[in-house]
Amino acid sequence: MGSAGLSRLHGLFAVYKPPGLKWKHLRDTVELQLLKGLNARKPPAPKQRVRFLLGPMEGSEEKELTLTATSVPSLVNHPLVCGPAFTHLKVGMGHRLDVRASGVLVLGVGHGCRLLTDMYNAHLTKDYTVRGLLGKATDDFCEDGRLVEKTTYDHVTREKLDRILAMIQGSHQKALVMYSNLDLKTQEAYEMAVRGLIRPMNKSPMLITGIRCLHFAPPEFLLEVQCMHETQKELRKLVHEIGLELKTTAVCSQVRRTRDGFFTLDSALLRTQWDLHNIQDAIRAAAPQVASELEKSLGPQLDTKELPSREWSWESQGPSFILVPEKGAGH
Amino acid sequence: MALSAQQIPRWFNSAKLRSLINAVQLTKCFARPGRTLLHGFSAQPQISSDNCFLQWGFKTYKTSSLWNSSQSTSSSSQENNSTQSSLLPSMNEQSQKTQKIPSFDSELFLEELDELPPLSPMQPISEEEAIQIIADPPLPPASFTLRDYVDHSETLQKLVLLGVDLSKIEKHTEAANLLLRLDFEKDIKQMLLFLKDVGIEDNQLGAFLTKNHAIFSEDLENLKIRVAYLLSKNFSKADVAQMVRKAPFLLNFSVERLDNRLGFFQKELELSVKKVKKRREFVYFYVCKFTFMLTANKRKLTETFDFVHNVMSIPHHIIVKFPQVFNTRLFKIKERHLFLTYLGRAQYDPAKPNYISLDKLVSIPDEIFCEEIAKASVQDFDKFLKTL
C-alpha cells in the first residue's frame, strides 16, 4: 500500500488556507500529514541473521566442539530501530497567500512540482473577494493596524463607488494592453482586445482585469476583483486608494482568494481533509483539467501526449499574449 | 591468569563491561582517524569482542595463541616464539600493556592479560583452535545510527524490547553515546526500578524513555528529591505518576523551577482572595488534571486566553472551570465560535438559555458539534469555513 500510495502522490491539488496560518506552516502540515499516512502501513517481517555458535557436537563421546549455524532474529529492521519508512516528501507551493489572507492555495506533490512552474508561466488570472471598511485608515491597510486617520463616510453612495471601480478597471485595461507588448494596429490584435482576451505573459505589476462591487452596506463593502501578478498587500492598498478616491478612508478587513487559475473553492480541501486519502483523490480529480488547461495555455506542442514544457520549438521567445478565453474572464 | 584457548571466548562473554571500558581505553591508545559520531565504540560487547583482535589480523591471532603458550610454564613455547623480539616483560605478572610489541604498531591487550611473544600466522594450529576463531564482520567504529550496534548490544536490545524508540534517540548523539556505554544490569535497571517506583507502568516505560532520554544523565538522588518535593505538596502517589507520565521532562526540572511554574499558574488565573485558602486544593486538582500546562508554550497560552476572554467575552471564573480550552488549538476555538456567532447561537452565559459550555465547545468532535450544539450539518460548517 505504501509504494502504491506514493505512486499516486504526484500532481497538483488545491487547499483552502484559513486566515492566520503562515503558508510555510501550511506546507509543512500537509507534508507531515502525508508522511503520517504513508508511514501507517505494516512494518516488514523481522529479519534473521545467521550466527555460528560453538557447542559440543551431538552424538560424540569426547568433548568435541563444532560450529552450528543458527538463524537468530535480528533487530536491524525493527521499526523502533530504523524509524519511519518515509521521512521527506517534495511538496511545492503555488501562488502564495500571506498570513492574514485566506482562500484557494495550489500545492504540488512529487512530480507535480514541475507543473507549478508551468502554471506560473501560464499567467492565469485569479479571483478575490475583498471586504473593505469605510471610515478609518491604518498604516498597513488592515483593520488591526495602527490607526492613522478617521473620517466620515456619509457622503459615499453605491453609484460613486461603481464609478470609481469602472475608472480603475479602465486604467488597468490600458495597462494590460501595454504590458502585453501587442501592436494594436493589427486586425487580430484589435479583435482580441475587443473581446477582452489579452493578458501579458511576462512579468508586470499588478493588473486588474475586472472589478465590481458585490455588496454595499456602509461602512462595509464587498468587492470582487479579478487580477494577475498581484500580492495581497497591493489589494489592501487598492482598498485604501478606493477610500481616498471616495474622499474618505477605508481599510481592508478580508482578502479571500476564490479562484487560482482553474482551481476553485469547490475543489479546495479544508484543514480537516488534509490527509493522504483526500489529497490523493483531489490530485486524481484535478489531473485531467490540469493537463488540458496547461496545454492550452502554454501553446500547442508537437507531442500532445506529454505535458507541456517550457521549450518552444518555433520561436526563441514565447508569445507575449495569449488567445485563450478563461472561465469567468471579465464581464 | 590461567587461560586456555578454549576459555578465551567464554572469558570474553563474561567480561562485557570490562571490555566496554577497556575498549574505550584501547581506542584512546590508538590514533584512529576519522572517528565521527558514536565514537569509542570499536569492537565491543560480548561475542564480538573477539573481533577487535581479528580486526588487526594476524596480530590478534598471535595474541590468542600467546595466551595458550603462556599457560605452559615451560619455556618450550618461548622457543617457538624465539623468532620474535624479546622486548616483552615477564609473563608471570599482569602488567600494564604500555610497552609496544615491535611487530604491532598499536597496543592490543586488555589490562589483565600478560604480554607474550607473538606467533607467526603460518604456524599450523589444531582444529579446535581453528574452530574457535570467530570472524564476524567487524563493527563500525563510528556510525550515525544505532542500527549497526543493536544486534551486538544487550542494552540496546533490551531497550527495544521495552519499547524505546532508538531511531529518535540516535538523533541526539550524547544520549546515544551514553546508552552505548551504559550497562543494562548496573545503570539502566536502577533507573527503571526507580521509574516503576514513581508509578509508571511497564508498558509506558518505553514511551517515557523515548521522550526523556536525558534522564539517564540525571543523578538518581536528585530525581528522588524532586519526587519527594512533589509528594510534599500534597499530591498523592497516583497523581505524581500521572504528572510524570504526561510531562516526561518534569523530573528534569530542578525544584526551584517546579516551584516557579506552580506559582506562575496561580498568578495567571488571578485567583481571588477568597480562594487563597482553597489554593492548595485547586493547584493540586489543577496540576493533576492538566499537567500539559506546566510544560506548555507561554505565548500560545496567552493568545488563546486573550481570544477566549476578550473576543468571546467569557469571564475569568468560567475559564477557570474549563482549563482544557488552553490545550485545544486556537484555530479550532475560533472557527467554532465564529460559526456559532454566525448562527446566532454563541451563548456562553450559564444563566441564559441555550447555554453552551466551553468544554463542549472544544472537546467534542466535529460531527457531534455540528449536529447537537450548532444544529446544522457538517456541509454547512464546511461552507462557512470556506467563507472565513
JSON list of N, CA, C and O in Angstrom, two decimals, chain A residues 16 19 49 51 54 65-67 74-83 102 254 256 265-266 268 270-272, chain B residues 6 9 47 131-132 145-147 150-152 157 160 163-167 170 331 335 366 382 385-388:
[
{"chain": "A", "resi": 16, "resn": "TYR", "atom": "N", "xyz": [-7.67, 24.99, 1.01]},
{"chain": "A", "resi": 16, "resn": "TYR", "atom": "CA", "xyz": [-8.22, 26.26, 1.45]},
{"chain": "A", "resi": 16, "resn": "TYR", "atom": "C", "xyz": [-7.38, 26.72, 2.63]},
{"chain": "A", "resi": 16, "resn": "TYR", "atom": "O", "xyz": [-7.40, 26.11, 3.70]},
{"chain": "A", "resi": 19, "resn": "PRO", "atom": "N", "xyz": [-7.40, 31.94, 7.45]},
{"chain": "A", "resi": 19, "resn": "PRO", "atom": "CA", "xyz": [-6.63, 33.13, 7.84]},
{"chain": "A", "resi": 19, "resn": "PRO", "atom": "C", "xyz": [-5.86, 32.87, 9.13]},
{"chain": "A", "resi": 19, "resn": "PRO", "atom": "O", "xyz": [-6.27, 32.08, 9.96]},
{"chain": "A", "resi": 49, "resn": "ARG", "atom": "N", "xyz": [19.34, -13.22, 11.08]},
{"chain": "A", "resi": 49, "resn": "ARG", "atom": "CA", "xyz": [20.74, -13.27, 10.67]},
{"chain": "A", "resi": 49, "resn": "ARG", "atom": "C", "xyz": [21.34, -14.58, 11.15]},
{"chain": "A", "resi": 49, "resn": "ARG", "atom": "O", "xyz": [20.87, -15.18, 12.11]},
{"chain": "A", "resi": 51, "resn": "ARG", "atom": "N", "xyz": [24.13, -16.90, 12.72]},
{"chain": "A", "resi": 51, "resn": "ARG", "atom": "CA", "xyz": [25.26, -16.87, 13.64]},
{"chain": "A", "resi": 51, "resn": "ARG", "atom": "C", "xyz": [25.80, -18.26, 13.81]},
{"chain": "A", "resi": 51, "resn": "ARG", "atom": "O", "xyz": [25.04, -19.23, 13.84]},
{"chain": "A", "resi": 54, "resn": "LEU", "atom": "N", "xyz": [29.32, -21.97, 18.91]},
{"chain": "A", "resi": 54, "resn": "LEU", "atom": "CA", "xyz": [30.27, -23.01, 19.29]},
{"chain": "A", "resi": 54, "resn": "LEU", "atom": "C", "xyz": [29.60, -23.90, 20.31]},
{"chain": "A", "resi": 54, "resn": "LEU", "atom": "O", "xyz": [29.07, -23.42, 21.30]},
{"chain": "A", "resi": 65, "resn": "LEU", "atom": "N", "xyz": [34.21, -29.82, 19.99]},
{"chain": "A", "resi": 65, "resn": "LEU", "atom": "CA", "xyz": [33.44, -28.62, 19.68]},
{"chain": "A", "resi": 65, "resn": "LEU", "atom": "C", "xyz": [33.23, -28.50, 18.19]},
{"chain": "A", "resi": 65, "resn": "LEU", "atom": "O", "xyz": [34.07, -28.89, 17.40]},
{"chain": "A", "resi": 66, "resn": "THR", "atom": "N", "xyz": [32.09, -27.96, 17.84]},
{"chain": "A", "resi": 66, "resn": "THR", "atom": "CA", "xyz": [31.82, -27.73, 16.42]},
{"chain": "A", "resi": 66, "resn": "THR", "atom": "C", "xyz": [30.97, -26.46, 16.28]},
{"chain": "A", "resi": 66, "resn": "THR", "atom": "O", "xyz": [30.34, -26.01, 17.23]},
{"chain": "A", "resi": 67, "resn": "LEU", "atom": "N", "xyz": [30.98, -25.97, 15.09]},
{"chain": "A", "resi": 67, "resn": "LEU", "atom": "CA", "xyz": [30.18, -24.77, 14.82]},
{"chain": "A", "resi": 67, "resn": "LEU", "atom": "C", "xyz": [28.87, -25.19, 14.20]},
{"chain": "A", "resi": 67, "resn": "LEU", "atom": "O", "xyz": [28.83, -25.98, 13.27]},
{"chain": "A", "resi": 74, "resn": "SER", "atom": "N", "xyz": [17.00, -10.72, 14.06]},
{"chain": "A", "resi": 74, "resn": "SER", "atom": "CA", "xyz": [17.83, -9.53, 14.15]},
{"chain": "A", "resi": 74, "resn": "SER", "atom": "C", "xyz": [16.92, -8.33, 14.33]},
{"chain": "A", "resi": 74, "resn": "SER", "atom": "O", "xyz": [15.83, -8.29, 13.81]},
{"chain": "A", "resi": 75, "resn": "LEU", "atom": "N", "xyz": [17.39, -7.37, 15.07]},
{"chain": "A", "resi": 75, "resn": "LEU", "atom": "CA", "xyz": [16.55, -6.20, 15.32]},
{"chain": "A", "resi": 75, "resn": "LEU", "atom": "C", "xyz": [16.85, -5.06, 14.37]},
{"chain": "A", "resi": 75, "resn": "LEU", "atom": "O", "xyz": [16.40, -3.95, 14.56]},
{"chain": "A", "resi": 76, "resn": "VAL", "atom": "N", "xyz": [17.63, -5.37, 13.31]},
{"chain": "A", "resi": 76, "resn": "VAL", "atom": "CA", "xyz": [18.08, -4.28, 12.45]},
{"chain": "A", "resi": 76, "resn": "VAL", "atom": "C", "xyz": [16.92, -3.61, 11.72]},
{"chain": "A", "resi": 76, "resn": "VAL", "atom": "O", "xyz": [16.92, -2.41, 11.49]},
{"chain": "A", "resi": 77, "resn": "ASN", "atom": "N", "xyz": [15.90, -4.40, 11.35]},
{"chain": "A", "resi": 77, "resn": "ASN", "atom": "CA", "xyz": [14.78, -3.80, 10.62]},
{"chain": "A", "resi": 77, "resn": "ASN", "atom": "C", "xyz": [13.59, -3.47, 11.50]},
{"chain": "A", "resi": 77, "resn": "ASN", "atom": "O", "xyz": [12.53, -3.14, 11.01]},
{"chain": "A", "resi": 78, "resn": "HIS", "atom": "N", "xyz": [13.80, -3.56, 12.79]},
{"chain": "A", "resi": 78, "resn": "HIS", "atom": "CA", "xyz": [12.70, -3.26, 13.70]},
{"chain": "A", "resi": 78, "resn": "HIS", "atom": "C", "xyz": [12.30, -1.79, 13.57]},
{"chain": "A", "resi": 78, "resn": "HIS", "atom": "O", "xyz": [13.16, -0.93, 13.49]},
{"chain": "A", "resi": 79, "resn": "PRO", "atom": "N", "xyz": [11.00, -1.51, 13.51]},
{"chain": "A", "resi": 79, "resn": "PRO", "atom": "CA", "xyz": [10.61, -0.10, 13.32]},
{"chain": "A", "resi": 79, "resn": "PRO", "atom": "C", "xyz": [11.13, 0.84, 14.39]},
{"chain": "A", "resi": 79, "resn": "PRO", "atom": "O", "xyz": [11.39, 2.01, 14.12]},
{"chain": "A", "resi": 80, "resn": "LEU", "atom": "N", "xyz": [11.31, 0.32, 15.63]},
{"chain": "A", "resi": 80, "resn": "LEU", "atom": "CA", "xyz": [11.82, 1.20, 16.67]},
{"chain": "A", "resi": 80, "resn": "LEU", "atom": "C", "xyz": [13.29, 1.51, 16.49]},
{"chain": "A", "resi": 80, "resn": "LEU", "atom": "O", "xyz": [13.83, 2.41, 17.12]},
{"chain": "A", "resi": 81, "resn": "VAL", "atom": "N", "xyz": [13.97, 0.74, 15.64]},
{"chain": "A", "resi": 81, "resn": "VAL", "atom": "CA", "xyz": [15.40, 0.97, 15.44]},
{"chain": "A", "resi": 81, "resn": "VAL", "atom": "C", "xyz": [15.64, 1.79, 14.17]},
{"chain": "A", "resi": 81, "resn": "VAL", "atom": "O", "xyz": [16.47, 2.68, 14.14]},
{"chain": "A", "resi": 82, "resn": "CYS", "atom": "N", "xyz": [14.88, 1.45, 13.10]},
{"chain": "A", "resi": 82, "resn": "CYS", "atom": "CA", "xyz": [15.11, 2.18, 11.85]},
{"chain": "A", "resi": 82, "resn": "CYS", "atom": "C", "xyz": [14.37, 3.49, 11.82]},
{"chain": "A", "resi": 82, "resn": "CYS", "atom": "O", "xyz": [14.76, 4.40, 11.10]},
{"chain": "A", "resi": 83, "resn": "GLY", "atom": "N", "xyz": [13.26, 3.58, 12.50]},
{"chain": "A", "resi": 83, "resn": "GLY", "atom": "CA", "xyz": [12.46, 4.78, 12.35]},
{"chain": "A", "resi": 83, "resn": "GLY", "atom": "C", "xyz": [11.44, 4.61, 11.22]},
{"chain": "A", "resi": 83, "resn": "GLY", "atom": "O", "xyz": [11.30, 3.53, 10.66]},
{"chain": "A", "resi": 102, "resn": "SER", "atom": "N", "xyz": [-6.84, 34.53, 3.10]},
{"chain": "A", "resi": 102, "resn": "SER", "atom": "CA", "xyz": [-7.30, 33.14, 3.11]},
{"chain": "A", "resi": 102, "resn": "SER", "atom": "C", "xyz": [-7.67, 32.77, 1.69]},
{"chain": "A", "resi": 102, "resn": "SER", "atom": "O", "xyz": [-7.68, 33.61, 0.80]},
{"chain": "A", "resi": 254, "resn": "GLN", "atom": "N", "xyz": [-10.80, 41.82, 4.89]},
{"chain": "A", "resi": 254, "resn": "GLN", "atom": "CA", "xyz": [-10.64, 40.42, 4.49]},
{"chain": "A", "resi": 254, "resn": "GLN", "atom": "C", "xyz": [-10.21, 40.35, 3.03]},
{"chain": "A", "resi": 254, "resn": "GLN", "atom": "O", "xyz": [-10.77, 41.05, 2.18]},
{"chain": "A", "resi": 256, "resn": "ARG", "atom": "N", "xyz": [-9.76, 37.29, 0.31]},
{"chain": "A", "resi": 256, "resn": "ARG", "atom": "CA", "xyz": [-10.00, 35.85, 0.19]},
{"chain": "A", "resi": 256, "resn": "ARG", "atom": "C", "xyz": [-9.94, 35.48, -1.28]},
{"chain": "A", "resi": 256, "resn": "ARG", "atom": "O", "xyz": [-10.63, 36.06, -2.11]},
{"chain": "A", "resi": 265, "resn": "LEU", "atom": "N", "xyz": [-13.03, 27.20, -5.35]},
{"chain": "A", "resi": 265, "resn": "LEU", "atom": "CA", "xyz": [-13.34, 26.90, -3.94]},
{"chain": "A", "resi": 265, "resn": "LEU", "atom": "C", "xyz": [-13.88, 25.49, -3.76]},
{"chain": "A", "resi": 265, "resn": "LEU", "atom": "O", "xyz": [-13.65, 24.86, -2.74]},
{"chain": "A", "resi": 266, "resn": "ASP", "atom": "N", "xyz": [-14.61, 24.99, -4.76]},
{"chain": "A", "resi": 266, "resn": "ASP", "atom": "CA", "xyz": [-15.24, 23.67, -4.58]},
{"chain": "A", "resi": 266, "resn": "ASP", "atom": "C", "xyz": [-14.20, 22.58, -4.41]},
{"chain": "A", "resi": 266, "resn": "ASP", "atom": "O", "xyz": [-14.40, 21.64, -3.66]},
{"chain": "A", "resi": 268, "resn": "ALA", "atom": "N", "xyz": [-11.16, 22.98, -3.29]},
{"chain": "A", "resi": 268, "resn": "ALA", "atom": "CA", "xyz": [-10.15, 23.25, -2.25]},
{"chain": "A", "resi": 268, "resn": "ALA", "atom": "C", "xyz": [-10.43, 22.39, -1.02]},
{"chain": "A", "resi": 268, "resn": "ALA", "atom": "O", "xyz": [-11.57, 22.26, -0.59]},
{"chain": "A", "resi": 270, "resn": "LEU", "atom": "N", "xyz": [-10.35, 21.49, 2.91]},
{"chain": "A", "resi": 270, "resn": "LEU", "atom": "CA", "xyz": [-10.30, 22.17, 4.20]},
{"chain": "A", "resi": 270, "resn": "LEU", "atom": "C", "xyz": [-9.29, 21.48, 5.11]},
{"chain": "A", "resi": 270, "resn": "LEU", "atom": "O", "xyz": [-8.84, 20.37, 4.84]},
{"chain": "A", "resi": 271, "resn": "ARG", "atom": "N", "xyz": [-9.00, 22.13, 6.21]},
{"chain": "A", "resi": 271, "resn": "ARG", "atom": "CA", "xyz": [-7.98, 21.62, 7.15]},
{"chain": "A", "resi": 271, "resn": "ARG", "atom": "C", "xyz": [-8.25, 20.20, 7.59]},
{"chain": "A", "resi": 271, "resn": "ARG", "atom": "O", "xyz": [-7.33, 19.38, 7.73]},
{"chain": "A", "resi": 272, "resn": "THR", "atom": "N", "xyz": [-9.52, 19.86, 7.81]},
{"chain": "A", "resi": 272, "resn": "THR", "atom": "CA", "xyz": [-9.84, 18.51, 8.27]},
{"chain": "A", "resi": 272, "resn": "THR", "atom": "C", "xyz": [-9.61, 17.48, 7.18]},
{"chain": "A", "resi": 272, "resn": "THR", "atom": "O", "xyz": [-9.58, 16.29, 7.45]},
{"chain": "B", "resi": 6, "resn": "GLN", "atom": "N", "xyz": [40.56, -22.44, 24.70]},
{"chain": "B", "resi": 6, "resn": "GLN", "atom": "CA", "xyz": [39.11, -22.68, 24.70]},
{"chain": "B", "resi": 6, "resn": "GLN", "atom": "C", "xyz": [38.39, -21.73, 25.62]},
{"chain": "B", "resi": 6, "resn": "GLN", "atom": "O", "xyz": [37.24, -21.40, 25.43]},
{"chain": "B", "resi": 9, "resn": "PRO", "atom": "N", "xyz": [36.97, -17.49, 24.51]},
{"chain": "B", "resi": 9, "resn": "PRO", "atom": "CA", "xyz": [35.66, -16.93, 24.13]},
{"chain": "B", "resi": 9, "resn": "PRO", "atom": "C", "xyz": [34.77, -16.72, 25.34]},
{"chain": "B", "resi": 9, "resn": "PRO", "atom": "O", "xyz": [34.12, -15.72, 25.47]},
{"chain": "B", "resi": 47, "resn": "ILE", "atom": "N", "xyz": [30.15, -11.16, 22.46]},
{"chain": "B", "resi": 47, "resn": "ILE", "atom": "CA", "xyz": [30.66, -12.14, 21.50]},
{"chain": "B", "resi": 47, "resn": "ILE", "atom": "C", "xyz": [31.70, -11.53, 20.58]},
{"chain": "B", "resi": 47, "resn": "ILE", "atom": "O", "xyz": [32.74, -12.10, 20.33]},
{"chain": "B", "resi": 131, "resn": "ILE", "atom": "N", "xyz": [38.47, -23.73, 15.10]},
{"chain": "B", "resi": 131, "resn": "ILE", "atom": "CA", "xyz": [37.01, -23.60, 15.19]},
{"chain": "B", "resi": 131, "resn": "ILE", "atom": "C", "xyz": [36.63, -22.43, 16.10]},
{"chain": "B", "resi": 131, "resn": "ILE", "atom": "O", "xyz": [35.56, -21.86, 15.99]},
{"chain": "B", "resi": 132, "resn": "GLN", "atom": "N", "xyz": [37.54, -22.10, 16.98]},
{"chain": "B", "resi": 132, "resn": "GLN", "atom": "CA", "xyz": [37.18, -21.06, 17.92]},
{"chain": "B", "resi": 132, "resn": "GLN", "atom": "C", "xyz": [37.50, -19.67, 17.45]},
{"chain": "B", "resi": 132, "resn": "GLN", "atom": "O", "xyz": [37.24, -18.71, 18.17]},
{"chain": "B", "resi": 145, "resn": "THR", "atom": "N", "xyz": [24.05, 5.85, 13.24]},
{"chain": "B", "resi": 145, "resn": "THR", "atom": "CA", "xyz": [22.80, 5.20, 13.62]},
{"chain": "B", "resi": 145, "resn": "THR", "atom": "C", "xyz": [23.10, 4.07, 14.60]},
{"chain": "B", "resi": 145, "resn": "THR", "atom": "O", "xyz": [24.17, 3.46, 14.56]},
{"chain": "B", "resi": 146, "resn": "LEU", "atom": "N", "xyz": [22.11, 3.80, 15.44]},
{"chain": "B", "resi": 146, "resn": "LEU", "atom": "CA", "xyz": [22.30, 2.71, 16.39]},
{"chain": "B", "resi": 146, "resn": "LEU", "atom": "C", "xyz": [21.98, 1.35, 15.78]},
{"chain": "B", "resi": 146, "resn": "LEU", "atom": "O", "xyz": [22.15, 0.33, 16.42]},
{"chain": "B", "resi": 147, "resn": "ARG", "atom": "N", "xyz": [21.53, 1.36, 14.53]},
{"chain": "B", "resi": 147, "resn": "ARG", "atom": "CA", "xyz": [21.19, 0.09, 13.86]},
{"chain": "B", "resi": 147, "resn": "ARG", "atom": "C", "xyz": [22.39, -0.84, 13.81]},
{"chain": "B", "resi": 147, "resn": "ARG", "atom": "O", "xyz": [22.28, -2.04, 13.91]},
{"chain": "B", "resi": 150, "resn": "VAL", "atom": "N", "xyz": [22.87, -2.56, 17.29]},
{"chain": "B", "resi": 150, "resn": "VAL", "atom": "CA", "xyz": [21.77, -3.10, 18.08]},
{"chain": "B", "resi": 150, "resn": "VAL", "atom": "C", "xyz": [21.86, -4.61, 18.23]},
{"chain": "B", "resi": 150, "resn": "VAL", "atom": "O", "xyz": [21.49, -5.17, 19.26]},
{"chain": "B", "resi": 151, "resn": "ASP", "atom": "N", "xyz": [22.38, -5.29, 17.22]},
{"chain": "B", "resi": 151, "resn": "ASP", "atom": "CA", "xyz": [22.44, -6.75, 17.33]},
{"chain": "B", "resi": 151, "resn": "ASP", "atom": "C", "xyz": [23.54, -7.20, 18.26]},
{"chain": "B", "resi": 151, "resn": "ASP", "atom": "O", "xyz": [23.61, -8.37, 18.63]},
{"chain": "B", "resi": 152, "resn": "HIS", "atom": "N", "xyz": [24.44, -6.32, 18.60]},
{"chain": "B", "resi": 152, "resn": "HIS", "atom": "CA", "xyz": [25.58, -6.73, 19.41]},
{"chain": "B", "resi": 152, "resn": "HIS", "atom": "C", "xyz": [25.55, -6.16, 20.81]},
{"chain": "B", "resi": 152, "resn": "HIS", "atom": "O", "xyz": [26.45, -6.36, 21.57]},
{"chain": "B", "resi": 157, "resn": "GLN", "atom": "N", "xyz": [19.24, -4.04, 22.87]},
{"chain": "B", "resi": 157, "resn": "GLN", "atom": "CA", "xyz": [18.17, -5.00, 22.57]},
{"chain": "B", "resi": 157, "resn": "GLN", "atom": "C", "xyz": [17.09, -4.95, 23.64]},
{"chain": "B", "resi": 157, "resn": "GLN", "atom": "O", "xyz": [15.91, -4.95, 23.35]},
{"chain": "B", "resi": 160, "resn": "VAL", "atom": "N", "xyz": [14.95, -1.94, 23.19]},
{"chain": "B", "resi": 160, "resn": "VAL", "atom": "CA", "xyz": [13.98, -2.06, 22.09]},
{"chain": "B", "resi": 160, "resn": "VAL", "atom": "C", "xyz": [12.81, -2.92, 22.53]},
{"chain": "B", "resi": 160, "resn": "VAL", "atom": "O", "xyz": [11.65, -2.62, 22.25]},
{"chain": "B", "resi": 163, "resn": "GLY", "atom": "N", "xyz": [10.38, -1.10, 24.38]},
{"chain": "B", "resi": 163, "resn": "GLY", "atom": "CA", "xyz": [9.55, -0.19, 23.60]},
{"chain": "B", "resi": 163, "resn": "GLY", "atom": "C", "xyz": [10.17, 1.17, 23.39]},
{"chain": "B", "resi": 163, "resn": "GLY", "atom": "O", "xyz": [9.51, 2.10, 22.95]},
{"chain": "B", "resi": 164, "resn": "VAL", "atom": "N", "xyz": [11.45, 1.30, 23.69]},
{"chain": "B", "resi": 164, "resn": "VAL", "atom": "CA", "xyz": [12.12, 2.59, 23.50]},
{"chain": "B", "resi": 164, "resn": "VAL", "atom": "C", "xyz": [12.42, 2.77, 22.01]},
{"chain": "B", "resi": 164, "resn": "VAL", "atom": "O", "xyz": [12.89, 1.85, 21.35]},
{"chain": "B", "resi": 165, "resn": "ASP", "atom": "N", "xyz": [12.14, 3.96, 21.50]},
{"chain": "B", "resi": 165, "resn": "ASP", "atom": "CA", "xyz": [12.34, 4.21, 20.07]},
{"chain": "B", "resi": 165, "resn": "ASP", "atom": "C", "xyz": [13.77, 4.69, 19.85]},
{"chain": "B", "resi": 165, "resn": "ASP", "atom": "O", "xyz": [14.09, 5.85, 20.07]},
{"chain": "B", "resi": 166, "resn": "LEU", "atom": "N", "xyz": [14.62, 3.75, 19.39]},
{"chain": "B", "resi": 166, "resn": "LEU", "atom": "CA", "xyz": [16.03, 4.12, 19.24]},
{"chain": "B", "resi": 166, "resn": "LEU", "atom": "C", "xyz": [16.25, 5.10, 18.10]},
{"chain": "B", "resi": 166, "resn": "LEU", "atom": "O", "xyz": [17.18, 5.89, 18.12]},
{"chain": "B", "resi": 167, "resn": "SER", "atom": "N", "xyz": [15.38, 5.04, 17.08]},
{"chain": "B", "resi": 167, "resn": "SER", "atom": "CA", "xyz": [15.59, 5.93, 15.94]},
{"chain": "B", "resi": 167, "resn": "SER", "atom": "C", "xyz": [15.44, 7.38, 16.36]},
{"chain": "B", "resi": 167, "resn": "SER", "atom": "O", "xyz": [16.01, 8.27, 15.75]},
{"chain": "B", "resi": 170, "resn": "GLU", "atom": "N", "xyz": [18.81, 8.20, 18.58]},
{"chain": "B", "resi": 170, "resn": "GLU", "atom": "CA", "xyz": [20.11, 8.28, 17.88]},
{"chain": "B", "resi": 170, "resn": "GLU", "atom": "C", "xyz": [20.32, 9.65, 17.26]},
{"chain": "B", "resi": 170, "resn": "GLU", "atom": "O", "xyz": [21.43, 9.99, 16.88]},
{"chain": "B", "resi": 331, "resn": "PHE", "atom": "N", "xyz": [-7.16, 27.78, 16.53]},
{"chain": "B", "resi": 331, "resn": "PHE", "atom": "CA", "xyz": [-8.00, 27.91, 15.33]},
{"chain": "B", "resi": 331, "resn": "PHE", "atom": "C", "xyz": [-9.32, 27.16, 15.50]},
{"chain": "B", "resi": 331, "resn": "PHE", "atom": "O", "xyz": [-10.35, 27.57, 14.99]},
{"chain": "B", "resi": 335, "resn": "GLU", "atom": "N", "xyz": [-12.80, 28.96, 14.95]},
{"chain": "B", "resi": 335, "resn": "GLU", "atom": "CA", "xyz": [-13.74, 28.54, 13.91]},
{"chain": "B", "resi": 335, "resn": "GLU", "atom": "C", "xyz": [-15.10, 28.23, 14.49]},
{"chain": "B", "resi": 335, "resn": "GLU", "atom": "O", "xyz": [-16.14, 28.68, 13.99]},
{"chain": "B", "resi": 366, "resn": "ASP", "atom": "N", "xyz": [-16.09, 17.03, 15.45]},
{"chain": "B", "resi": 366, "resn": "ASP", "atom": "CA", "xyz": [-16.82, 17.96, 14.57]},
{"chain": "B", "resi": 366, "resn": "ASP", "atom": "C", "xyz": [-18.25, 17.56, 14.28]},
{"chain": "B", "resi": 366, "resn": "ASP", "atom": "O", "xyz": [-19.16, 18.40, 14.33]},
{"chain": "B", "resi": 382, "resn": "ASP", "atom": "N", "xyz": [-18.62, 23.31, 6.73]},
{"chain": "B", "resi": 382, "resn": "ASP", "atom": "CA", "xyz": [-17.54, 23.41, 5.75]},
{"chain": "B", "resi": 382, "resn": "ASP", "atom": "C", "xyz": [-17.71, 24.62, 4.85]},
{"chain": "B", "resi": 382, "resn": "ASP", "atom": "O", "xyz": [-16.76, 25.34, 4.55]},
{"chain": "B", "resi": 385, "resn": "LEU", "atom": "N", "xyz": [-16.71, 27.59, 6.72]},
{"chain": "B", "resi": 385, "resn": "LEU", "atom": "CA", "xyz": [-15.26, 27.72, 6.86]},
{"chain": "B", "resi": 385, "resn": "LEU", "atom": "C", "xyz": [-14.64, 28.29, 5.61]},
{"chain": "B", "resi": 385, "resn": "LEU", "atom": "O", "xyz": [-13.65, 29.02, 5.68]},
{"chain": "B", "resi": 386, "resn": "LYS", "atom": "N", "xyz": [-15.24, 27.99, 4.44]},
{"chain": "B", "resi": 386, "resn": "LYS", "atom": "CA", "xyz": [-14.66, 28.49, 3.21]},
{"chain": "B", "resi": 386, "resn": "LYS", "atom": "C", "xyz": [-14.98, 29.97, 2.98]},
{"chain": "B", "resi": 386, "resn": "LYS", "atom": "O", "xyz": [-14.53, 30.56, 2.00]},
{"chain": "B", "resi": 387, "resn": "THR", "atom": "N", "xyz": [-15.78, 30.54, 3.87]},
{"chain": "B", "resi": 387, "resn": "THR", "atom": "CA", "xyz": [-16.03, 31.97, 3.72]},
{"chain": "B", "resi": 387, "resn": "THR", "atom": "C", "xyz": [-15.17, 32.81, 4.66]},
{"chain": "B", "resi": 387, "resn": "THR", "atom": "O", "xyz": [-15.22, 34.02, 4.63]},
{"chain": "B", "resi": 388, "resn": "LEU", "atom": "N", "xyz": [-14.42, 32.13, 5.53]},
{"chain": "B", "resi": 388, "resn": "LEU", "atom": "CA", "xyz": [-13.64, 32.88, 6.52]},
{"chain": "B", "resi": 388, "resn": "LEU", "atom": "C", "xyz": [-12.46, 33.58, 5.88]},
{"chain": "B", "resi": 388, "resn": "LEU", "atom": "O", "xyz": [-11.88, 33.04, 4.96]}
]
